[in-house]
């Protein structure tokens, strides 16, 4: 059952064999190619589902891009402006390939820092610096972000608004309202299977889980 006017935002991190050392906990969000294809096949024809990619992993271009194109799907890629060409990350040329293929490229910041833990100077680099670099690279204004680690509080949200961010994605799970400034996403997980896909895409979350998500989101927006 699809509730009118709500969307499901999915987040992909990495796919297939890892090409760099994982950060702590990162293996939880890495999927294999078969799992990724299973998700894409379930998304075809669903205009209420959006696919996003975080972290600018090289699997975005090597594995994801051809499979998206095969299915006529598009996605938004949130890349790290300070990590191009590092082991396992996309290059500037990769970004150009994504754009040329009709994909959207937006910001995941500069160096994958936790935005709740940064000082003003780092915030300048993570937001203004990254937006400038990506706008130059893509030839288009870049003002949409995916918040690293989904880590935010009211100070982070204030900085995003001051930096002119037009849309901020979190990792809070559940459905989102299209057009709203802050939108929840659901991350693919390493043990996803057909049941997981059904649960997420049909959003058969129990009322108790929905209530927990709502409380968690409210706390994050106001905490300092
Ligand atoms: Zn990330």
Short mmCIF file of N, CA and C in Angstrom, two decimals, residues 77-216:
data_model
loop_
_atom_site.label_atom_id
_atom_site.label_comp_id
_atom_site.label_asym_id
_atom_site.label_seq_id
_atom_site.Cartn_x
_atom_site.Cartn_y
_atom_site.Cartn_z
N UNK A 77 23.99 11.14 -6.16
CA UNK A 77 25.24 10.67 -5.55
C UNK A 77 25.82 11.76 -4.66
N UNK A 78 25.93 11.48 -3.38
CA UNK A 78 26.50 12.43 -2.41
C UNK A 78 27.97 12.07 -2.20
N UNK A 79 28.82 12.88 -2.80
CA UNK A 79 30.26 12.55 -2.82
C UNK A 79 31.02 13.43 -1.82
N UNK A 80 32.23 13.01 -1.51
CA UNK A 80 33.09 13.74 -0.58
C UNK A 80 34.09 14.57 -1.38
N UNK A 81 33.94 15.90 -1.29
CA UNK A 81 34.72 16.79 -2.15
C UNK A 81 36.23 16.72 -1.88
N UNK A 82 36.61 16.30 -0.68
CA UNK A 82 38.04 16.26 -0.35
C UNK A 82 38.66 14.88 -0.52
N UNK A 83 37.93 13.93 -1.09
CA UNK A 83 38.42 12.54 -1.14
C UNK A 83 38.58 12.00 -2.56
N UNK A 84 38.39 12.85 -3.56
CA UNK A 84 38.46 12.35 -4.94
C UNK A 84 39.81 11.69 -5.22
N UNK A 85 39.74 10.51 -5.83
CA UNK A 85 40.95 9.83 -6.27
C UNK A 85 41.68 9.07 -5.18
N UNK A 86 41.21 9.16 -3.93
CA UNK A 86 41.84 8.36 -2.87
C UNK A 86 41.43 6.90 -3.05
N UNK A 87 42.18 5.95 -2.45
CA UNK A 87 41.85 4.54 -2.68
C UNK A 87 40.38 4.23 -2.39
N UNK A 88 39.73 3.58 -3.35
CA UNK A 88 38.34 3.16 -3.16
C UNK A 88 37.31 4.26 -3.35
N UNK A 89 37.76 5.48 -3.66
CA UNK A 89 36.81 6.59 -3.85
C UNK A 89 36.71 6.97 -5.33
N UNK A 90 35.63 7.63 -5.69
CA UNK A 90 35.48 8.09 -7.07
C UNK A 90 36.49 9.20 -7.37
N UNK A 91 36.78 9.37 -8.65
CA UNK A 91 37.65 10.44 -9.11
C UNK A 91 36.78 11.57 -9.67
N UNK A 92 37.42 12.68 -10.00
CA UNK A 92 36.66 13.77 -10.63
C UNK A 92 36.09 13.32 -11.97
N UNK A 93 36.85 12.52 -12.70
CA UNK A 93 36.34 11.99 -13.98
C UNK A 93 35.10 11.11 -13.76
N UNK A 94 35.13 10.34 -12.67
CA UNK A 94 33.95 9.51 -12.35
C UNK A 94 32.72 10.39 -12.15
N UNK A 95 32.92 11.52 -11.47
CA UNK A 95 31.80 12.44 -11.24
C UNK A 95 31.26 12.94 -12.58
N UNK A 96 32.18 13.26 -13.48
CA UNK A 96 31.74 13.71 -14.82
C UNK A 96 30.95 12.60 -15.53
N UNK A 97 31.38 11.35 -15.36
CA UNK A 97 30.66 10.23 -15.98
C UNK A 97 29.25 10.10 -15.41
N UNK A 98 29.12 10.29 -14.11
CA UNK A 98 27.80 10.21 -13.48
C UNK A 98 26.87 11.28 -14.05
N UNK A 99 27.40 12.50 -14.16
CA UNK A 99 26.58 13.61 -14.69
C UNK A 99 26.16 13.34 -16.12
N UNK A 100 27.14 12.89 -16.91
CA UNK A 100 26.88 12.63 -18.32
C UNK A 100 25.80 11.58 -18.50
N UNK A 101 25.75 10.64 -17.54
CA UNK A 101 24.76 9.57 -17.62
C UNK A 101 23.40 10.00 -17.06
N UNK A 102 23.29 11.28 -16.67
CA UNK A 102 21.98 11.77 -16.21
C UNK A 102 21.75 11.66 -14.72
N UNK A 103 22.83 11.37 -13.97
CA UNK A 103 22.70 11.26 -12.51
C UNK A 103 22.92 12.63 -11.88
N UNK A 104 22.44 12.78 -10.65
CA UNK A 104 22.63 14.04 -9.94
C UNK A 104 23.77 13.86 -8.93
N UNK A 105 24.61 14.90 -8.81
CA UNK A 105 25.73 14.83 -7.86
C UNK A 105 25.55 15.95 -6.82
N UNK A 106 25.60 15.58 -5.55
CA UNK A 106 25.44 16.53 -4.45
C UNK A 106 26.51 16.25 -3.40
N UNK A 107 26.39 16.91 -2.25
CA UNK A 107 27.51 16.91 -1.30
C UNK A 107 27.29 16.04 -0.07
N UNK A 108 28.36 15.33 0.29
CA UNK A 108 28.42 14.60 1.56
C UNK A 108 29.51 15.24 2.43
N UNK A 109 29.85 16.50 2.07
CA UNK A 109 30.87 17.22 2.82
C UNK A 109 32.25 17.04 2.23
N UNK A 110 33.26 17.34 3.02
CA UNK A 110 34.64 17.35 2.53
C UNK A 110 35.40 16.06 2.88
N UNK A 111 35.43 15.72 4.14
CA UNK A 111 36.33 14.65 4.61
C UNK A 111 35.64 13.62 5.49
N UNK A 112 34.33 13.48 5.35
CA UNK A 112 33.55 12.51 6.12
C UNK A 112 33.74 12.68 7.63
N UNK A 113 33.59 13.93 8.07
CA UNK A 113 33.65 14.21 9.51
C UNK A 113 32.23 14.16 10.07
N UNK A 114 32.16 13.93 11.37
CA UNK A 114 30.88 14.02 12.09
C UNK A 114 30.57 15.50 12.30
N UNK A 115 29.51 15.97 11.67
CA UNK A 115 29.22 17.42 11.71
C UNK A 115 28.79 17.91 13.09
N UNK A 116 28.53 17.01 14.02
CA UNK A 116 28.26 17.46 15.39
C UNK A 116 29.54 17.76 16.14
N UNK A 117 30.67 17.30 15.57
CA UNK A 117 31.95 17.39 16.30
C UNK A 117 32.91 18.41 15.70
N UNK A 118 32.49 19.18 14.72
CA UNK A 118 33.44 20.03 14.01
C UNK A 118 33.42 21.48 14.53
N UNK A 119 34.56 22.17 14.35
CA UNK A 119 34.61 23.58 14.73
C UNK A 119 34.20 24.44 13.52
N UNK A 120 34.22 25.76 13.73
CA UNK A 120 33.73 26.66 12.66
C UNK A 120 34.57 26.56 11.39
N UNK A 121 35.89 26.39 11.59
CA UNK A 121 36.79 26.34 10.43
C UNK A 121 36.50 25.07 9.60
N UNK A 122 36.33 23.96 10.29
CA UNK A 122 36.01 22.71 9.60
C UNK A 122 34.63 22.78 8.95
N UNK A 123 33.71 23.46 9.62
CA UNK A 123 32.35 23.60 9.06
C UNK A 123 32.40 24.37 7.74
N UNK A 124 33.26 25.37 7.71
CA UNK A 124 33.43 26.17 6.49
C UNK A 124 33.88 25.26 5.33
N UNK A 125 34.84 24.36 5.64
CA UNK A 125 35.33 23.44 4.60
C UNK A 125 34.26 22.42 4.22
N UNK A 126 33.59 21.85 5.24
CA UNK A 126 32.58 20.80 5.00
C UNK A 126 31.39 21.30 4.19
N UNK A 127 31.04 22.58 4.38
CA UNK A 127 29.84 23.10 3.72
C UNK A 127 30.21 24.03 2.58
N UNK A 128 30.65 25.24 2.91
CA UNK A 128 30.94 26.21 1.85
C UNK A 128 32.00 25.68 0.88
N UNK A 129 33.11 25.17 1.43
CA UNK A 129 34.21 24.69 0.58
C UNK A 129 33.77 23.55 -0.33
N UNK A 130 33.07 22.59 0.24
CA UNK A 130 32.62 21.43 -0.54
C UNK A 130 31.63 21.87 -1.62
N UNK A 131 30.72 22.77 -1.26
CA UNK A 131 29.73 23.22 -2.24
C UNK A 131 30.39 23.94 -3.41
N UNK A 132 31.39 24.78 -3.08
CA UNK A 132 32.10 25.50 -4.15
C UNK A 132 32.82 24.53 -5.07
N UNK A 133 33.57 23.60 -4.45
CA UNK A 133 34.35 22.65 -5.25
C UNK A 133 33.43 21.82 -6.16
N UNK A 134 32.31 21.38 -5.60
CA UNK A 134 31.41 20.54 -6.38
C UNK A 134 30.65 21.34 -7.44
N UNK A 135 30.34 22.58 -7.13
CA UNK A 135 29.67 23.42 -8.13
C UNK A 135 30.60 23.65 -9.32
N UNK A 136 31.90 23.89 -9.00
CA UNK A 136 32.87 24.09 -10.08
C UNK A 136 33.01 22.82 -10.92
N UNK A 137 33.13 21.69 -10.23
CA UNK A 137 33.33 20.42 -10.93
C UNK A 137 32.12 20.05 -11.81
N UNK A 138 30.93 20.29 -11.28
CA UNK A 138 29.73 19.85 -12.01
C UNK A 138 29.19 20.92 -12.95
N UNK A 139 29.63 22.18 -12.74
CA UNK A 139 29.11 23.26 -13.56
C UNK A 139 27.67 23.62 -13.20
N UNK A 140 27.22 23.14 -12.03
CA UNK A 140 25.86 23.44 -11.57
C UNK A 140 25.92 23.80 -10.09
N UNK A 141 24.99 24.64 -9.63
CA UNK A 141 25.00 24.93 -8.19
C UNK A 141 24.72 23.66 -7.38
N UNK A 142 25.55 23.39 -6.37
CA UNK A 142 25.34 22.23 -5.51
C UNK A 142 24.95 22.73 -4.13
N UNK A 143 23.76 22.39 -3.68
CA UNK A 143 23.29 22.91 -2.40
C UNK A 143 22.50 21.86 -1.61
N UNK A 144 22.56 20.60 -2.06
CA UNK A 144 21.86 19.54 -1.33
C UNK A 144 22.91 18.68 -0.64
N UNK A 145 22.63 18.25 0.59
CA UNK A 145 23.60 17.46 1.34
C UNK A 145 22.96 16.19 1.89
N UNK A 146 23.83 15.19 2.08
CA UNK A 146 23.50 14.04 2.92
C UNK A 146 24.39 14.16 4.14
N UNK A 147 23.81 14.19 5.31
CA UNK A 147 24.56 14.43 6.55
C UNK A 147 25.38 13.19 6.90
N UNK A 148 26.73 13.33 7.02
CA UNK A 148 27.57 12.17 7.32
C UNK A 148 27.12 11.48 8.61
N UNK A 149 27.04 10.17 8.58
CA UNK A 149 26.63 9.33 9.71
C UNK A 149 25.22 9.67 10.18
N UNK A 150 24.49 10.49 9.42
CA UNK A 150 23.17 10.92 9.87
C UNK A 150 23.22 11.64 11.20
N UNK A 151 24.38 12.26 11.49
CA UNK A 151 24.60 12.83 12.82
C UNK A 151 24.28 14.32 12.82
N UNK A 152 23.18 14.68 13.46
CA UNK A 152 22.82 16.10 13.48
C UNK A 152 22.15 16.47 14.79
N UNK A 153 22.15 17.78 15.04
CA UNK A 153 21.43 18.36 16.16
C UNK A 153 21.01 19.76 15.71
N UNK A 154 20.49 20.57 16.63
CA UNK A 154 19.98 21.87 16.16
C UNK A 154 21.10 22.77 15.66
N UNK A 155 22.33 22.61 16.22
CA UNK A 155 23.45 23.43 15.75
C UNK A 155 23.82 23.07 14.32
N UNK A 156 23.85 21.77 14.03
CA UNK A 156 24.15 21.32 12.66
C UNK A 156 23.10 21.87 11.70
N UNK A 157 21.84 21.76 12.07
CA UNK A 157 20.78 22.22 11.17
C UNK A 157 20.88 23.73 10.94
N UNK A 158 21.27 24.49 11.99
CA UNK A 158 21.43 25.94 11.83
C UNK A 158 22.55 26.24 10.84
N UNK A 159 23.68 25.51 10.98
CA UNK A 159 24.79 25.72 10.05
C UNK A 159 24.38 25.40 8.62
N UNK A 160 23.60 24.34 8.45
CA UNK A 160 23.17 23.97 7.10
C UNK A 160 22.30 25.07 6.50
N UNK A 161 21.42 25.62 7.31
CA UNK A 161 20.56 26.69 6.79
C UNK A 161 21.39 27.92 6.45
N UNK A 162 22.37 28.24 7.32
CA UNK A 162 23.22 29.41 7.06
C UNK A 162 24.05 29.22 5.79
N UNK A 163 24.42 27.97 5.50
CA UNK A 163 25.24 27.69 4.32
C UNK A 163 24.39 27.59 3.04
N UNK A 164 23.10 27.83 3.17
CA UNK A 164 22.24 27.83 1.99
C UNK A 164 21.85 26.45 1.49
N UNK A 165 21.94 25.45 2.37
CA UNK A 165 21.56 24.09 1.97
C UNK A 165 20.06 24.06 1.65
N UNK A 166 19.71 23.46 0.53
CA UNK A 166 18.31 23.46 0.10
C UNK A 166 17.59 22.16 0.42
N UNK A 167 18.34 21.10 0.71
CA UNK A 167 17.74 19.83 1.12
C UNK A 167 18.78 19.05 1.90
N UNK A 168 18.39 18.53 3.06
CA UNK A 168 19.33 17.74 3.88
C UNK A 168 18.73 16.36 4.13
N UNK A 169 19.49 15.34 3.75
CA UNK A 169 19.06 13.96 3.98
C UNK A 169 19.70 13.42 5.27
N UNK A 170 18.89 12.71 6.04
CA UNK A 170 19.39 12.05 7.25
C UNK A 170 19.40 10.53 7.00
N UNK A 171 19.59 9.77 8.05
CA UNK A 171 19.50 8.30 7.97
C UNK A 171 18.46 7.83 8.97
N UNK A 172 17.40 8.61 9.18
CA UNK A 172 16.47 8.31 10.27
C UNK A 172 15.48 7.18 9.97
N UNK A 173 15.40 6.75 8.71
CA UNK A 173 14.50 5.64 8.38
C UNK A 173 13.06 6.10 8.22
N UNK A 174 12.27 5.26 7.58
CA UNK A 174 10.85 5.59 7.38
C UNK A 174 10.61 6.43 6.15
N UNK A 175 9.37 6.83 5.97
CA UNK A 175 9.01 7.61 4.78
C UNK A 175 9.30 9.09 4.99
N UNK A 176 9.31 9.83 3.87
CA UNK A 176 9.57 11.26 3.93
C UNK A 176 8.54 11.99 3.09
N UNK A 177 8.43 13.28 3.35
CA UNK A 177 7.52 14.13 2.56
C UNK A 177 8.33 14.80 1.48
N UNK A 178 7.98 14.57 0.20
CA UNK A 178 8.76 15.21 -0.86
C UNK A 178 8.68 16.72 -0.74
N UNK A 179 9.79 17.39 -1.00
CA UNK A 179 9.80 18.84 -0.92
C UNK A 179 10.16 19.36 0.46
N UNK A 180 10.16 18.50 1.48
CA UNK A 180 10.53 19.02 2.80
C UNK A 180 12.04 19.16 2.89
N UNK A 181 12.49 20.08 3.75
CA UNK A 181 13.91 20.45 3.80
C UNK A 181 14.77 19.34 4.40
N UNK A 182 14.23 18.67 5.42
CA UNK A 182 14.95 17.58 6.08
C UNK A 182 14.22 16.28 5.78
N UNK A 183 14.90 15.33 5.18
CA UNK A 183 14.21 14.10 4.79
C UNK A 183 14.94 12.85 5.29
N UNK A 184 14.15 11.93 5.81
CA UNK A 184 14.70 10.66 6.30
C UNK A 184 15.03 9.74 5.13
N UNK A 185 16.05 8.91 5.34
CA UNK A 185 16.37 7.86 4.37
C UNK A 185 16.57 6.55 5.13
N UNK A 186 16.56 5.45 4.37
CA UNK A 186 16.83 4.14 4.94
C UNK A 186 18.07 3.56 4.26
N UNK A 187 19.07 3.19 5.05
CA UNK A 187 20.31 2.64 4.50
C UNK A 187 20.18 1.16 4.17
N UNK A 188 20.69 0.76 3.03
CA UNK A 188 20.82 -0.67 2.74
C UNK A 188 21.77 -1.27 3.78
N UNK A 189 21.50 -2.51 4.18
CA UNK A 189 22.34 -3.16 5.19
C UNK A 189 22.90 -4.47 4.64
N UNK A 190 24.01 -4.92 5.24
CA UNK A 190 24.76 -6.05 4.67
C UNK A 190 23.95 -7.35 4.63
N UNK A 191 22.96 -7.49 5.50
CA UNK A 191 22.20 -8.75 5.52
C UNK A 191 20.80 -8.58 4.90
N UNK A 192 20.65 -7.56 4.04
CA UNK A 192 19.31 -7.36 3.46
C UNK A 192 18.93 -8.55 2.58
N UNK A 193 17.64 -8.85 2.59
CA UNK A 193 17.10 -9.95 1.77
C UNK A 193 15.72 -9.54 1.27
N UNK A 194 15.02 -10.46 0.66
CA UNK A 194 13.71 -10.13 0.07
C UNK A 194 12.75 -9.59 1.12
N UNK A 195 12.81 -10.15 2.32
CA UNK A 195 11.92 -9.67 3.39
C UNK A 195 12.23 -8.23 3.78
N UNK A 196 13.53 -7.94 3.85
CA UNK A 196 13.96 -6.56 4.19
C UNK A 196 13.42 -5.60 3.13
N UNK A 197 13.58 -5.98 1.87
CA UNK A 197 13.14 -5.11 0.77
C UNK A 197 11.63 -4.87 0.87
N UNK A 198 10.90 -5.94 1.10
CA UNK A 198 9.44 -5.81 1.20
C UNK A 198 9.06 -4.90 2.37
N UNK A 199 9.74 -5.13 3.50
CA UNK A 199 9.43 -4.35 4.70
C UNK A 199 9.69 -2.85 4.46
N UNK A 200 10.83 -2.55 3.83
CA UNK A 200 11.20 -1.15 3.63
C UNK A 200 10.34 -0.50 2.53
N UNK A 201 10.17 -1.18 1.41
CA UNK A 201 9.46 -0.57 0.30
C UNK A 201 7.95 -0.50 0.53
N UNK A 202 7.43 -1.42 1.30
CA UNK A 202 6.00 -1.34 1.62
C UNK A 202 5.80 -0.63 2.94
N UNK A 203 6.91 -0.28 3.58
CA UNK A 203 6.91 0.38 4.90
C UNK A 203 5.88 -0.24 5.83
N UNK A 204 6.08 -1.51 6.11
CA UNK A 204 5.17 -2.22 6.99
C UNK A 204 5.64 -2.12 8.45
N UNK A 205 6.31 -1.00 8.77
CA UNK A 205 6.78 -0.80 10.14
C UNK A 205 5.59 -0.79 11.09
N UNK A 206 5.81 -1.37 12.27
CA UNK A 206 4.73 -1.42 13.27
C UNK A 206 4.48 0.00 13.81
N UNK A 207 3.28 0.23 14.33
CA UNK A 207 3.01 1.54 14.95
C UNK A 207 4.05 1.88 16.02
N UNK A 208 4.53 0.88 16.74
CA UNK A 208 5.51 1.14 17.81
C UNK A 208 6.81 1.66 17.21
N UNK A 209 7.24 1.05 16.08
CA UNK A 209 8.49 1.49 15.43
C UNK A 209 8.32 2.90 14.88
N UNK A 210 7.15 3.15 14.26
CA UNK A 210 6.91 4.51 13.74
C UNK A 210 7.00 5.54 14.87
N UNK A 211 6.43 5.21 16.01
CA UNK A 211 6.43 6.15 17.14
C UNK A 211 7.86 6.36 17.63
N UNK A 212 8.66 5.27 17.69
CA UNK A 212 10.06 5.41 18.13
C UNK A 212 10.84 6.31 17.18
N UNK A 213 10.61 6.13 15.85
CA UNK A 213 11.31 6.96 14.86
C UNK A 213 10.96 8.43 15.04
N UNK A 214 9.68 8.69 15.28
CA UNK A 214 9.23 10.07 15.42
C UNK A 214 9.91 10.73 16.63
N UNK A 215 9.97 9.99 17.74
CA UNK A 215 10.61 10.53 18.95
C UNK A 215 12.09 10.77 18.67
N UNK A 216 12.77 9.82 18.01
CA UNK A 216 14.21 9.96 17.74
C UNK A 216 14.46 11.18 16.87
#
